Every structure is written in C-alpha cells, then in structure tokens.
GROMACS .gro file of C-alpha atoms in nm:
model
  393
    1MET     CA    1  -3.204  -2.271   1.893
    2ALA     CA    2  -2.831  -2.196   1.881
    3THR     CA    3  -2.738  -2.525   1.719
    4ALA     CA    4  -2.444  -2.578   1.485
    5GLU     CA    5  -2.688  -2.606   1.195
    6VAL     CA    6  -2.859  -2.276   1.265
    7THR     CA    7  -2.559  -2.067   1.361
    8GLY     CA    8  -2.320  -2.207   1.102
    9ARG     CA    9  -2.044  -2.279   1.353
   10LEU     CA   10  -1.781  -2.543   1.280
   11THR     CA   11  -1.870  -2.744   1.592
   12ASP     CA   12  -1.886  -3.074   1.405
   13CYS     CA   13  -1.530  -3.038   1.280
   14PRO     CA   14  -1.249  -3.242   1.436
   15PRO     CA   15  -0.967  -3.068   1.623
   16GLY     CA   16  -0.734  -2.889   1.385
   17PRO     CA   17  -0.722  -2.568   1.183
   18GLU     CA   18  -1.096  -2.508   1.191
   19ARG     CA   19  -1.110  -2.540   1.569
   20ALA     CA   20  -0.815  -2.303   1.591
   21ALA     CA   21  -1.008  -2.062   1.366
   22GLU     CA   22  -1.300  -2.065   1.610
   23ARG     CA   23  -1.072  -1.974   1.899
   24VAL     CA   24  -0.905  -1.696   1.701
   25ALA     CA   25  -1.247  -1.567   1.592
   26GLU     CA   26  -1.344  -1.510   1.954
   27LEU     CA   27  -1.022  -1.317   2.013
   28ALA     CA   28  -1.079  -1.117   1.694
   29ARG     CA   29  -1.430  -1.027   1.810
   30SER     CA   30  -1.302  -0.908   2.147
   31LEU     CA   31  -1.035  -0.691   1.980
   32ALA     CA   32  -1.247  -0.560   1.691
   33GLU     CA   33  -1.268  -0.203   1.821
   34VAL     CA   34  -0.892  -0.195   1.885
   35THR     CA   35  -0.830  -0.333   1.537
   36GLU     CA   36  -1.044  -0.063   1.380
   37GLU     CA   37  -0.882   0.215   1.583
   38ARG     CA   38  -0.528   0.098   1.502
   39ARG     CA   39  -0.611   0.031   1.136
   40ALA     CA   40  -0.408  -0.290   1.171
   41LEU     CA   41  -0.439  -0.620   1.353
   42PRO     CA   42  -0.318  -0.599   1.714
   43ASP     CA   43   0.001  -0.790   1.794
   44GLU     CA   44  -0.190  -1.028   2.020
   45LEU     CA   45  -0.419  -1.127   1.734
   46VAL     CA   46  -0.134  -1.160   1.483
   47ASP     CA   47   0.051  -1.387   1.726
   48ALA     CA   48  -0.258  -1.607   1.764
   49LEU     CA   49  -0.301  -1.629   1.387
   50ARG     CA   50   0.065  -1.718   1.339
   51GLU     CA   51   0.047  -1.981   1.611
   52ALA     CA   52  -0.260  -2.135   1.447
   53GLY     CA   53  -0.082  -2.143   1.111
   54LEU     CA   54  -0.370  -1.966   0.939
   55LEU     CA   55  -0.159  -1.696   0.772
   56ARG     CA   56   0.051  -1.949   0.578
   57ALA     CA   57  -0.196  -2.233   0.543
   58ALA     CA   58  -0.104  -2.306   0.178
   59VAL     CA   59   0.272  -2.340   0.224
   60PRO     CA   60   0.378  -2.686   0.093
   61GLU     CA   61   0.450  -2.968   0.333
   62ALA     CA   62   0.798  -2.987   0.180
   63LEU     CA   63   0.864  -2.643   0.331
   64GLY     CA   64   0.715  -2.734   0.666
   65GLY     CA   65   0.373  -2.591   0.583
   66ALA     CA   66   0.028  -2.739   0.637
   67GLU     CA   67  -0.069  -2.748   0.263
   68LEU     CA   68  -0.436  -2.745   0.363
   69PRO     CA   69  -0.711  -2.814   0.107
   70PRO     CA   70  -0.886  -2.507  -0.037
   71GLY     CA   71  -1.213  -2.574   0.144
   72VAL     CA   72  -1.043  -2.590   0.482
   73ILE     CA   73  -0.845  -2.269   0.423
   74LEU     CA   74  -1.156  -2.085   0.310
   75ARG     CA   75  -1.371  -2.207   0.599
   76CYS     CA   76  -1.104  -2.094   0.844
   77ALA     CA   77  -1.094  -1.744   0.695
   78GLU     CA   78  -1.474  -1.733   0.701
   79GLU     CA   79  -1.484  -1.827   1.068
   80VAL     CA   80  -1.227  -1.564   1.166
   81ALA     CA   81  -1.429  -1.304   0.971
   82ARG     CA   82  -1.730  -1.403   1.176
   83GLY     CA   83  -1.540  -1.260   1.469
   84ASP     CA   84  -1.411  -0.957   1.278
   85ALA     CA   85  -1.415  -0.893   0.904
   86SER     CA   86  -1.076  -0.720   0.897
   87ALA     CA   87  -0.912  -1.017   1.068
   88GLY     CA   88  -1.079  -1.265   0.833
   89TRP     CA   89  -0.980  -1.054   0.532
   90CYS     CA   90  -0.616  -1.061   0.642
   91VAL     CA   91  -0.629  -1.439   0.685
   92SER     CA   92  -0.765  -1.463   0.331
   93ILE     CA   93  -0.493  -1.241   0.184
   94ASN     CA   94  -0.205  -1.402   0.371
   95ALA     CA   95  -0.326  -1.756   0.301
   96THR     CA   96  -0.379  -1.682  -0.069
   97SER     CA   97  -0.033  -1.527  -0.090
   98SER     CA   98   0.116  -1.840   0.066
   99LEU     CA   99  -0.006  -2.035  -0.240
  100LEU     CA  100   0.268  -1.864  -0.439
  101SER     CA  101   0.529  -2.055  -0.240
  102ALA     CA  102   0.481  -2.334  -0.494
  103TYR     CA  103   0.523  -2.097  -0.789
  104LEU     CA  104   0.862  -1.969  -0.678
  105PRO     CA  105   1.187  -2.141  -0.766
  106GLU     CA  106   1.295  -2.374  -0.486
  107ARG     CA  107   1.560  -2.134  -0.358
  108GLY     CA  108   1.315  -1.843  -0.349
  109ALA     CA  109   1.044  -2.045  -0.174
  110ALA     CA  110   1.289  -2.144   0.098
  111GLU     CA  111   1.402  -1.784   0.141
  112VAL     CA  112   1.050  -1.645   0.167
  113PHE     CA  113   0.876  -1.920   0.364
  114GLY     CA  114   1.160  -2.118   0.523
  115ASP     CA  115   1.106  -1.942   0.856
  116PRO     CA  116   0.795  -2.109   1.004
  117ARG     CA  117   0.661  -1.771   1.117
  118SER     CA  118   0.716  -1.591   0.787
  119VAL     CA  119   0.401  -1.463   0.615
  120ALA     CA  120   0.339  -1.276   0.291
  121ALA     CA  121   0.087  -1.031   0.151
  122GLY     CA  122   0.032  -0.971  -0.217
  123VAL     CA  123  -0.078  -0.726  -0.485
  124TRP     CA  124  -0.054  -0.916  -0.812
  125ALA     CA  125  -0.173  -0.630  -1.034
  126PRO     CA  126   0.130  -0.514  -1.235
  127ARG     CA  127   0.193  -0.178  -1.067
  128GLY     CA  128   0.571  -0.204  -1.080
  129ALA     CA  129   0.812  -0.151  -1.370
  130ALA     CA  130   1.113  -0.382  -1.381
  131ARG     CA  131   1.417  -0.403  -1.605
  132PRO     CA  132   1.648  -0.703  -1.626
  133VAL     CA  133   2.002  -0.690  -1.487
  134ASP     CA  134   2.255  -0.960  -1.410
  135GLY     CA  135   2.100  -1.206  -1.163
  136GLY     CA  136   1.757  -1.045  -1.144
  137VAL     CA  137   1.573  -0.719  -1.202
  138ILE     CA  138   1.562  -0.361  -1.082
  139VAL     CA  139   1.206  -0.259  -0.993
  140SER     CA  140   1.029   0.065  -0.909
  141GLY     CA  141   0.659   0.110  -0.847
  142ARG     CA  142   0.371   0.186  -0.618
  143TRP     CA  143   0.130  -0.087  -0.513
  144PRO     CA  144  -0.204   0.018  -0.358
  145PHE     CA  145  -0.434  -0.197  -0.143
  146CYS     CA  146  -0.155  -0.393   0.028
  147SER     CA  147  -0.387  -0.566   0.275
  148ALA     CA  148  -0.213  -0.722   0.576
  149ILE     CA  149   0.119  -0.559   0.495
  150SER     CA  150   0.148  -0.421   0.848
  151HIS     CA  151   0.223  -0.768   0.989
  152SER     CA  152   0.366  -0.936   0.678
  153ASP     CA  153   0.733  -1.011   0.615
  154TRP     CA  154   0.707  -1.017   0.235
  155LEU     CA  155   0.503  -0.860  -0.042
  156PHE     CA  156   0.430  -1.039  -0.369
  157ALA     CA  157   0.432  -0.738  -0.600
  158GLY     CA  158   0.303  -0.754  -0.957
  159SER     CA  159   0.533  -0.592  -1.212
  160VAL     CA  160   0.581  -0.548  -1.584
  161LEU     CA  161   0.920  -0.679  -1.690
  162GLN     CA  162   1.058  -0.535  -2.009
  163SER     CA  163   1.225  -0.832  -2.174
  164GLY     CA  164   1.499  -0.831  -2.433
  165GLY     CA  165   1.795  -0.745  -2.214
  166ASP     CA  166   1.904  -0.408  -2.086
  167GLY     CA  167   1.796  -0.250  -2.410
  168GLY     CA  168   1.436  -0.341  -2.331
  169ASN     CA  169   1.341  -0.418  -2.692
  170GLY     CA  170   1.137  -0.731  -2.621
  171ALA     CA  171   0.769  -0.765  -2.539
  172PRO     CA  172   0.676  -0.690  -2.176
  173VAL     CA  173   0.619  -0.988  -1.945
  174LEU     CA  174   0.404  -0.991  -1.633
  175LYS     CA  175   0.590  -1.112  -1.326
  176VAL     CA  176   0.531  -1.120  -0.952
  177LEU     CA  177   0.829  -1.032  -0.734
  178ALA     CA  178   0.878  -1.135  -0.371
  179ILE     CA  179   1.010  -0.830  -0.185
  180PRO     CA  180   1.086  -0.803   0.189
  181THR     CA  181   0.848  -0.550   0.338
  182GLN     CA  182   1.137  -0.390   0.526
  183GLU     CA  183   1.283  -0.287   0.188
  184LEU     CA  184   0.961  -0.109   0.089
  185ASN     CA  185   0.830   0.233   0.184
  186ILE     CA  186   0.486   0.185   0.342
  187LEU     CA  187   0.264   0.491   0.294
  188ASP     CA  188  -0.011   0.562   0.547
  189THR     CA  189  -0.296   0.574   0.295
  190TRP     CA  190  -0.558   0.342   0.445
  191HIS     CA  191  -0.817   0.588   0.577
  192THR     CA  192  -1.142   0.424   0.468
  193SER     CA  193  -1.503   0.372   0.566
  194GLY     CA  194  -1.471  -0.003   0.615
  195LEU     CA  195  -1.228  -0.291   0.662
  196CYS     CA  196  -1.020  -0.035   0.849
  197GLY     CA  197  -0.819  -0.298   1.036
  198THR     CA  198  -0.675  -0.458   0.725
  199GLY     CA  199  -0.407  -0.189   0.703
  200SER     CA  200  -0.428  -0.196   0.324
  201HIS     CA  201  -0.176   0.083   0.271
  202ASP     CA  202   0.021   0.168  -0.042
  203ALA     CA  203   0.379   0.045  -0.074
  204THR     CA  204   0.652   0.186  -0.295
  205ALA     CA  205   0.991   0.074  -0.422
  206SER     CA  206   1.257   0.278  -0.600
  207GLU     CA  207   1.536   0.110  -0.797
  208LEU     CA  208   1.519  -0.202  -0.583
  209PHE     CA  209   1.710  -0.516  -0.683
  210VAL     CA  210   1.515  -0.844  -0.676
  211PRO     CA  211   1.706  -1.165  -0.753
  212GLU     CA  212   1.579  -1.400  -1.020
  213HIS     CA  213   1.497  -1.674  -0.769
  214ARG     CA  214   1.232  -1.446  -0.614
  215MET     CA  215   1.040  -1.400  -0.941
  216LEU     CA  216   0.737  -1.598  -1.058
  217SER     CA  217   0.446  -1.593  -1.303
  218VAL     CA  218   0.090  -1.655  -1.187
  219LEU     CA  219  -0.018  -1.672  -1.553
  220ASP     CA  220   0.217  -1.960  -1.631
  221GLY     CA  221   0.096  -2.152  -1.329
  222PRO     CA  222   0.283  -2.381  -1.090
  223PRO     CA  223   0.563  -2.611  -1.207
  224PRO     CA  224   0.474  -2.945  -1.368
  225GLY     CA  225   0.385  -3.213  -1.117
  226ALA     CA  226   0.278  -2.966  -0.847
  227PRO     CA  227   0.039  -3.104  -0.581
  228ALA     CA  228  -0.334  -3.060  -0.628
  229LEU     CA  229  -0.358  -2.751  -0.407
  230TYR     CA  230  -0.148  -2.553  -0.654
  231ARG     CA  231  -0.342  -2.681  -0.955
  232PHE     CA  232  -0.659  -2.533  -0.805
  233PRO     CA  233  -0.733  -2.211  -1.002
  234VAL     CA  234  -0.530  -1.943  -0.828
  235PHE     CA  235  -0.738  -1.648  -0.951
  236GLY     CA  236  -1.054  -1.828  -0.848
  237PHE     CA  237  -0.901  -1.891  -0.507
  238PHE     CA  238  -0.825  -1.521  -0.476
  239ALA     CA  239  -1.188  -1.427  -0.549
  240LEU     CA  240  -1.313  -1.695  -0.311
  241SER     CA  241  -1.090  -1.565  -0.034
  242ILE     CA  242  -1.261  -1.226  -0.062
  243ALA     CA  243  -1.603  -1.390  -0.068
  244VAL     CA  244  -1.555  -1.602   0.244
  245ALA     CA  245  -1.453  -1.295   0.443
  246THR     CA  246  -1.785  -1.139   0.346
  247LEU     CA  247  -1.977  -1.457   0.429
  248GLY     CA  248  -1.823  -1.460   0.775
  249ASN     CA  249  -1.900  -1.092   0.819
  250ALA     CA  250  -2.264  -1.151   0.725
  251ARG     CA  251  -2.289  -1.442   0.964
  252GLY     CA  252  -2.148  -1.216   1.235
  253ALA     CA  253  -2.409  -0.952   1.151
  254ILE     CA  254  -2.689  -1.205   1.201
  255ASP     CA  255  -2.526  -1.304   1.531
  256GLU     CA  256  -2.524  -0.940   1.641
  257LEU     CA  257  -2.886  -0.880   1.540
  258VAL     CA  258  -3.010  -1.195   1.715
  259GLN     CA  259  -2.837  -1.088   2.035
  260LEU     CA  260  -2.972  -0.733   2.009
  261ALA     CA  261  -3.326  -0.843   1.920
  262ALA     CA  262  -3.362  -1.052   2.234
  263GLY     CA  263  -3.365  -0.742   2.453
  264LYS     CA  264  -3.435  -0.435   2.240
  265ARG     CA  265  -3.782  -0.279   2.235
  266SER     CA  266  -3.887  -0.008   1.994
  267LEU     CA  267  -4.010   0.321   2.135
  268GLY     CA  268  -4.367   0.275   2.262
  269SER     CA  269  -4.362  -0.106   2.220
  270THR     CA  270  -4.372  -0.369   2.495
  271ARG     CA  271  -4.246  -0.642   2.264
  272ALA     CA  272  -3.880  -0.715   2.199
  273LEU     CA  273  -3.764  -0.706   1.837
  274ALA     CA  274  -3.737  -1.084   1.841
  275GLU     CA  275  -4.112  -1.108   1.908
  276ARG     CA  276  -4.215  -0.900   1.607
  277GLY     CA  277  -4.332  -1.083   1.296
  278GLN     CA  278  -4.164  -0.841   1.056
  279VAL     CA  279  -3.828  -0.897   1.223
  280GLN     CA  280  -3.875  -1.273   1.232
  281GLY     CA  281  -3.954  -1.283   0.860
  282ALA     CA  282  -3.657  -1.064   0.768
  283VAL     CA  283  -3.414  -1.272   0.971
  284ALA     CA  284  -3.546  -1.593   0.816
  285ALA     CA  285  -3.510  -1.451   0.464
  286ALA     CA  286  -3.156  -1.334   0.538
  287GLU     CA  287  -3.067  -1.673   0.681
  288ALA     CA  288  -3.196  -1.848   0.369
  289SER     CA  289  -3.006  -1.613   0.139
  290LEU     CA  290  -2.680  -1.651   0.327
  291ARG     CA  291  -2.702  -2.030   0.349
  292ALA     CA  292  -2.784  -2.057  -0.021
  293ALA     CA  293  -2.491  -1.835  -0.124
  294ARG     CA  294  -2.256  -2.026   0.105
  295ALA     CA  295  -2.376  -2.364  -0.023
  296PHE     CA  296  -2.320  -2.258  -0.385
  297LEU     CA  297  -1.970  -2.135  -0.303
  298PHE     CA  298  -1.853  -2.448  -0.127
  299GLN     CA  299  -2.017  -2.673  -0.387
  300ALA     CA  300  -1.813  -2.491  -0.652
  301VAL     CA  301  -1.500  -2.530  -0.438
  302ASP     CA  302  -1.559  -2.903  -0.394
  303GLU     CA  303  -1.611  -2.955  -0.768
  304ALA     CA  304  -1.299  -2.758  -0.863
  305TRP     CA  305  -1.097  -2.938  -0.594
  306ALA     CA  306  -1.205  -3.275  -0.734
  307ALA     CA  307  -1.095  -3.163  -1.079
  308ALA     CA  308  -0.762  -3.027  -0.949
  309SER     CA  309  -0.699  -3.362  -0.780
  310GLY     CA  310  -0.724  -3.541  -1.113
  311PRO     CA  311  -0.478  -3.562  -1.403
  312GLU     CA  312  -0.644  -3.301  -1.629
  313PRO     CA  313  -0.650  -2.920  -1.593
  314VAL     CA  314  -0.949  -2.773  -1.412
  315PRO     CA  315  -1.208  -2.704  -1.688
  316ASP     CA  316  -1.336  -2.356  -1.767
  317SER     CA  317  -1.684  -2.456  -1.649
  318ALA     CA  318  -1.551  -2.514  -1.297
  319ARG     CA  319  -1.353  -2.190  -1.309
  320VAL     CA  320  -1.665  -1.999  -1.414
  321ALA     CA  321  -1.856  -2.152  -1.123
  322LEU     CA  322  -1.589  -2.042  -0.876
  323ARG     CA  323  -1.595  -1.681  -0.992
  324LEU     CA  324  -1.973  -1.673  -1.017
  325ALA     CA  325  -2.011  -1.816  -0.665
  326ALA     CA  326  -1.756  -1.572  -0.523
  327THR     CA  327  -1.922  -1.265  -0.671
  328HIS     CA  328  -2.269  -1.384  -0.575
  329ALA     CA  329  -2.163  -1.463  -0.219
  330THR     CA  330  -2.001  -1.122  -0.172
  331ARG     CA  331  -2.297  -0.926  -0.298
  332THR     CA  332  -2.554  -1.143  -0.119
  333SER     CA  333  -2.358  -1.103   0.203
  334ALA     CA  334  -2.376  -0.724   0.171
  335GLU     CA  335  -2.753  -0.746   0.128
  336VAL     CA  336  -2.781  -0.964   0.439
  337VAL     CA  337  -2.574  -0.721   0.644
  338ALA     CA  338  -2.780  -0.426   0.521
  339SER     CA  339  -3.097  -0.606   0.628
  340MET     CA  340  -2.961  -0.670   0.978
  341TYR     CA  341  -2.846  -0.308   1.001
  342ASP     CA  342  -3.192  -0.182   0.907
  343LEU     CA  343  -3.364  -0.410   1.159
  344ALA     CA  344  -3.148  -0.274   1.440
  345GLY     CA  345  -3.281   0.076   1.385
  346GLY     CA  346  -3.121   0.367   1.569
  347SER     CA  347  -2.901   0.136   1.774
  348ALA     CA  348  -2.686   0.061   1.469
  349ILE     CA  349  -2.594   0.415   1.371
  350TYR     CA  350  -2.342   0.472   1.650
  351ARG     CA  351  -1.971   0.414   1.599
  352GLY     CA  352  -1.967   0.168   1.886
  353SER     CA  353  -2.224  -0.060   1.725
  354PRO     CA  354  -2.082  -0.385   1.583
  355LEU     CA  355  -2.357  -0.379   1.320
  356GLN     CA  356  -2.244  -0.037   1.203
  357ARG     CA  357  -1.894  -0.175   1.152
  358ARG     CA  358  -2.031  -0.487   0.980
  359PHE     CA  359  -2.228  -0.264   0.742
  360ARG     CA  360  -1.925  -0.055   0.649
  361ASP     CA  361  -1.705  -0.362   0.610
  362ALA     CA  362  -1.956  -0.537   0.384
  363HIS     CA  363  -1.988  -0.243   0.148
  364THR     CA  364  -1.615  -0.185   0.133
  365ALA     CA  365  -1.566  -0.547   0.028
  366THR     CA  366  -1.808  -0.515  -0.265
  367ALA     CA  367  -1.574  -0.259  -0.424
  368HIS     CA  368  -1.301  -0.520  -0.478
  369PHE     CA  369  -1.236  -0.574  -0.847
  370GLN     CA  370  -1.249  -0.954  -0.815
  371VAL     CA  371  -1.614  -0.947  -0.705
  372ASN     CA  372  -1.757  -0.626  -0.852
  373PRO     CA  373  -2.062  -0.628  -1.085
  374ALA     CA  374  -1.843  -0.626  -1.397
  375THR     CA  375  -1.748  -0.984  -1.310
  376TYR     CA  376  -2.099  -1.092  -1.400
  377GLU     CA  377  -2.057  -0.953  -1.752
  378LEU     CA  378  -1.753  -1.172  -1.824
  379LEU     CA  379  -1.916  -1.479  -1.671
  380GLY     CA  380  -2.242  -1.417  -1.853
  381ARG     CA  381  -2.054  -1.389  -2.181
  382LEU     CA  382  -1.899  -1.730  -2.121
  383LEU     CA  383  -2.230  -1.883  -2.010
  384LEU     CA  384  -2.383  -1.758  -2.336
  385GLY     CA  385  -2.109  -1.924  -2.537
  386ARG     CA  386  -1.945  -1.602  -2.650
  387PRO     CA  387  -1.564  -1.591  -2.688
  388ALA     CA  388  -1.375  -1.437  -2.397
  389ARG     CA  389  -1.032  -1.455  -2.238
  390THR     CA  390  -1.026  -1.706  -1.954
  391GLU     CA  391  -0.659  -1.713  -1.841
  392GLN     CA  392  -0.743  -1.517  -1.523
  393LEU     CA  393  -1.052  -1.713  -1.422
   0.00000   0.00000   0.00000
C-alpha cells in the first residue's frame, strides 16, 4: 500500500535537490522534538540543509547558486515539512529570501550571497524607518516574525524610505534592506503554540547604516532581462512557500495516523483503528482533499512558470490562481490535520505526540497574513471583475 502514488513521496524523481530533501526530511523528523524544545533548528539540521543547498535554492547561477525552478524549490520545502513543519517552513523562508539576490544591485548580491554557505531570512513588511544619507540610508525599526533568523546570516528588512534628501520632503518609498543579522538585536519573542522551531523572533535596529548597494524594491521587480525564475510573481511565490509547508505537514499527519492506526485499539474494542470503517472513510476523505489541494497548487505553479518563461509579464489571471491555490492549500491542510488529530483520540493530546505538534503547527500557519481568510475577499473581487490593486499578487 505504501507506494509513491499513495504516500506522495518523491521516489520517482531523479537524484538531485528533491532526493536531498527526502534525506533531510528524515533527519528533521528524528530531531523534531529537539527543534521544538530549542525553538530553533538544531545545528546538525542546519548543516544538512546548507549542504543540500535548500536554504539558497533561488540564488542565480551567476553567483554560484542552483537557480532551481519554482516547482522544484516548493516540492523540496514540502518534503522537508513532511518530516517537520518548522524545518520545512524555514526552508520556504530562506529559499524565498534567496530570490531577492536577483533584485539587489550586482555588488550587493555578491556581498550577501557570494559566500556559498550564506543564507538570508526576510520580513518585507515595511516595519523600519529609513532616511537617506551619503552612500545609503540610516534605518531604525523593529521587525516581528523573523522566521529562520537564528541560523541566517542576513535579514531582508522592509522599510519606509523618506525620499527628498535629508530634509525628507519627498513621498515615502518602500524599500527592502539587506542587513547582517549580527548587526541586529534579536529579541527572544517566539513563545508560541505552533511552529515553535522556526525561531521567528523580533529583530531591531537603531540608527544603522545600510549602503545603497544593499537596497532593493520588490514592487519594482527584478532588473530588465532577468531569468525566468525572477519573473515568476514574487509575492505569489511567498504565499506558495507558506502553503507547501502546510501541505507537507498535513502529509506528515496522515503518515503519523496511518502508523498509529495499525496498532491502536480503542478502549473495549478488539479491532485496530485501521480496521474501523469510520476511520477508513475519514482517512480516504482527507487523502482526497489533500491531493486535490496539492494538484491545484502545482497546476497553478506550472501555468505561472510557463508564463514567466515567455516574453510577456505573468498575467493577473495566473497571479490570482497562485494566491487562490496557496490560501486553499493552507486551509485545507489544517482541516486534514485536524481530522487526523481527532481520529487519534486521547493518544494525540500529549505533548510527546507528533500529531499534537502537527495540529498546533497547522493552525499557527493559518494565521499568516498571506494565506488568511481575507485573501479570499481580494481574489473574489478580482474573479467578479471588480477593480482592485494587484501589484502585490
């Protein structure tokens, strides 16, 4: 029964990043309790992820990176999340942040990603305030939800730049600044119900100088003539990276329930859970839901990738599909995990239960602004032909 088709494993994939992701997923699973307790990825796991190149999978070939297609990057993050959601989430955040290597000026990209082991995290929301000075800006701010910052060398920090010189009389401009994490103050704020191992602490800066070559705009997009990977919608990629971590987590929850059901018997019953019709029906329904959500997501990725590989900009219809698929996958995944948690009964309520952790991780992920229910309102407005801003699709 445990075929590649049923379990969703990447066993038909050739050797390469996806195979490496499978190996790392097993390590992540074995270290999941340590990861949760530390509230950060263990050094052993970080080293394996660095060695596999998964934390900087979108760095351009010109900088010595793999420049992997979106579908490959996302499937790798999904597979690692199958082992442990926190680990897969960090892969998603680091890999998405590595996309910005192509948005930086050449000098800045070399400084941030020139070291083949250098990785970056990112909070693009404009939580910093910057003022221009000779050669760059002075920035102060506090950025929450800095996932993966514990093992990252750089933070891409969103900031509002007051233009118009030192007098600050011009209109504000949104910029993202690449800041070494060692120059930031990392606050121990990540005490949460789920995704504990992502180490998504707050980071602060006070009157910090950032040179101009380490500034970029995600709204303006990559430079003209950029390869297809960087013409793929970056905000859509961000939402997808959250969604694939939840898909992997849901797949892991089904794995855990199937293993548990083979031996567990309810009080007063001689039949294992796996022999009960109610359990069989619920697992089948969850499997169908998860496969359908995953298929929609990767269909949307393939269509947007085909468009990004052509000469024209990716159309709004493809961008809408990406965001719709990401939100749907995240929320469907949480429903699947909840179903597996319920089927496990009293076994799942203990802190040592993997299903208990899967449940908490799934419902922490649904709070992310990129995939929350409000996303449906914007997408529905566009699907109904109503005017709406689409620059961050």
